[in-house]
């Protein structure tokens, strides 16, 4: 069975699982649980939102303290992106990142439900994880 996993890394990591192109699971997990989720689902491909592919961090208009906090948060996400790549390499899973801009705009719950058919509750992290993998949901590897 073809399984594709989408990940939105962060302190609240969004995880989306597609089987045969259908969205079957959405969850919010701690980044320390990413590897366990990959082992559980054994995906053929992982697609993740990769902050390292974004050229800038939108901090130019923020106060210095806010800009420094944002930079620290982005650094944490960059590290989780590296861990995703390492976990996938160890588990022989094809993995690639998509820039935040490449993923597209944030989607509200109603628009997400209309596009995906998902009827359960969602949060922004879960929706982002699904949308980063959406174009690849029917990929075979």
Short mmCIF file of C-alpha atoms in Angstrom, two decimals:
data_model
loop_
_atom_site.label_atom_id
_atom_site.label_comp_id
_atom_site.label_asym_id
_atom_site.label_seq_id
_atom_site.Cartn_x
_atom_site.Cartn_y
_atom_site.Cartn_z
CA UNK A 1 0.00 0.00 0.00
CA UNK A 2 1.40 3.39 -0.99
CA UNK A 3 1.81 5.67 2.03
CA UNK A 4 2.91 9.31 1.80
CA UNK A 5 3.56 11.35 4.94
CA UNK A 6 3.49 15.13 5.15
CA UNK A 7 5.21 16.92 8.03
CA UNK A 8 4.99 20.51 9.25
CA UNK A 9 7.92 20.63 11.71
CA UNK A 10 7.72 22.78 14.81
CA UNK A 11 7.27 22.46 18.55
CA UNK A 12 3.78 21.32 17.58
CA UNK A 13 4.61 19.15 14.56
CA UNK A 14 1.78 18.48 12.14
CA UNK A 15 1.65 15.00 10.62
CA UNK A 16 -0.57 13.93 7.71
CA UNK A 17 -0.78 10.40 6.32
CA UNK A 18 -2.08 9.56 2.87
CA UNK A 19 -2.79 5.97 1.81
CA UNK A 20 -3.49 5.34 -1.86
CA UNK A 21 -3.99 9.10 -2.21
CA UNK A 22 -6.58 9.37 0.57
CA UNK A 23 -5.99 11.36 3.75
CA UNK A 24 -6.34 8.80 6.55
CA UNK A 25 -4.62 10.41 9.55
CA UNK A 26 -3.91 13.86 10.94
CA UNK A 27 -2.06 14.40 14.19
CA UNK A 28 -0.04 16.92 16.14
CA UNK A 29 3.04 15.37 17.71
CA UNK A 30 6.17 16.49 19.52
CA UNK A 31 9.24 16.57 17.23
CA UNK A 32 10.82 13.77 19.29
CA UNK A 33 8.04 11.48 18.01
CA UNK A 34 8.75 12.00 14.29
CA UNK A 35 10.95 8.91 13.95
CA UNK A 36 8.42 6.71 15.76
CA UNK A 37 5.67 7.95 13.42
CA UNK A 38 7.84 7.14 10.39
CA UNK A 39 8.48 3.64 11.72
CA UNK A 40 4.76 3.17 12.44
CA UNK A 41 3.57 4.26 8.98
CA UNK A 42 6.53 3.06 6.83
CA UNK A 43 5.88 5.63 4.11
CA UNK A 44 7.30 5.45 0.60
CA UNK A 45 7.84 9.23 0.68
CA UNK A 46 7.99 12.03 3.22
CA UNK A 47 7.34 15.61 2.19
CA UNK A 48 8.03 18.29 4.77
CA UNK A 49 7.86 22.06 4.99
CA UNK A 50 11.53 23.01 4.89
CA UNK A 51 12.27 26.39 6.46
CA UNK A 52 15.83 26.15 5.16
CA UNK A 53 14.53 26.73 1.62
CA UNK A 54 13.05 30.13 2.47
CA UNK A 55 15.41 33.00 1.73
CA UNK A 56 14.23 35.38 4.44
CA UNK A 57 12.34 35.27 7.72
CA UNK A 58 10.08 38.34 7.62
CA UNK A 59 11.82 39.96 10.59
CA UNK A 60 12.66 43.34 9.04
CA UNK A 61 9.72 45.20 10.63
CA UNK A 62 9.76 43.47 14.00
CA UNK A 63 11.23 44.89 17.17
CA UNK A 64 14.72 43.57 17.89
CA UNK A 65 13.56 41.23 20.68
CA UNK A 66 10.80 39.83 18.48
CA UNK A 67 13.20 39.38 15.55
CA UNK A 68 15.66 37.51 17.78
CA UNK A 69 12.92 35.21 19.10
CA UNK A 70 11.76 34.50 15.55
CA UNK A 71 15.33 33.73 14.49
CA UNK A 72 15.69 31.28 17.37
CA UNK A 73 12.40 29.58 16.48
CA UNK A 74 13.43 29.27 12.84
CA UNK A 75 16.75 27.78 13.95
CA UNK A 76 14.88 25.12 15.91
CA UNK A 77 12.71 24.27 12.92
CA UNK A 78 15.81 24.12 10.69
CA UNK A 79 17.28 21.53 13.07
CA UNK A 80 14.08 19.44 12.97
CA UNK A 81 14.21 19.57 9.17
CA UNK A 82 17.72 18.13 9.32
CA UNK A 83 16.50 15.40 11.68
CA UNK A 84 13.67 14.48 9.33
CA UNK A 85 16.16 14.05 6.49
CA UNK A 86 18.45 11.95 8.72
CA UNK A 87 15.60 9.74 10.00
CA UNK A 88 14.37 9.16 6.46
CA UNK A 89 17.87 8.29 5.24
CA UNK A 90 18.28 5.76 8.07
CA UNK A 91 14.89 4.22 7.25
CA UNK A 92 15.41 4.25 3.45
CA UNK A 93 12.49 6.61 2.88
CA UNK A 94 12.50 9.10 0.01
CA UNK A 95 12.24 12.58 1.54
CA UNK A 96 12.23 16.12 0.28
CA UNK A 97 11.37 19.55 1.55
CA UNK A 98 9.08 22.21 0.16
CA UNK A 99 9.61 25.87 1.00
CA UNK A 100 6.93 27.56 3.13
CA UNK A 101 6.12 29.76 0.14
CA UNK A 102 5.99 26.72 -2.15
CA UNK A 103 3.45 25.05 0.14
CA UNK A 104 1.06 27.94 -0.38
CA UNK A 105 -1.04 30.10 1.89
CA UNK A 106 -2.51 28.94 5.18
CA UNK A 107 -5.85 27.22 4.76
CA UNK A 108 -8.79 27.61 7.11
CA UNK A 109 -10.71 24.56 8.37
CA UNK A 110 -13.67 25.00 6.03
CA UNK A 111 -11.53 25.33 2.90
CA UNK A 112 -9.45 22.33 4.02
CA UNK A 113 -12.58 20.22 4.56
CA UNK A 114 -13.90 21.18 1.12
CA UNK A 115 -10.62 20.33 -0.64
CA UNK A 116 -9.70 17.13 1.20
CA UNK A 117 -13.03 15.77 2.39
CA UNK A 118 -11.57 15.44 5.92
CA UNK A 119 -14.48 15.72 8.36
CA UNK A 120 -12.62 15.71 11.68
CA UNK A 121 -11.25 18.65 13.61
CA UNK A 122 -7.95 20.11 12.46
CA UNK A 123 -5.44 22.72 13.51
CA UNK A 124 -3.12 24.85 11.38
CA UNK A 125 -0.16 22.49 11.87
CA UNK A 126 -2.13 19.46 10.71
CA UNK A 127 -3.57 21.32 7.73
CA UNK A 128 -0.08 22.55 6.75
CA UNK A 129 1.31 19.01 6.94
CA UNK A 130 -1.44 17.76 4.66
CA UNK A 131 -1.04 20.62 2.19
CA UNK A 132 2.74 20.21 1.91
CA UNK A 133 2.19 16.60 0.82
CA UNK A 134 -1.03 17.15 -1.13
CA UNK A 135 0.59 17.37 -4.60
CA UNK A 136 2.48 14.10 -3.89
CA UNK A 137 -0.32 12.12 -2.24
CA UNK A 138 -0.59 9.72 -5.18
CA UNK A 139 3.16 9.32 -5.77
CA UNK A 140 4.44 5.76 -5.86
CA UNK A 141 7.83 6.57 -4.31
#
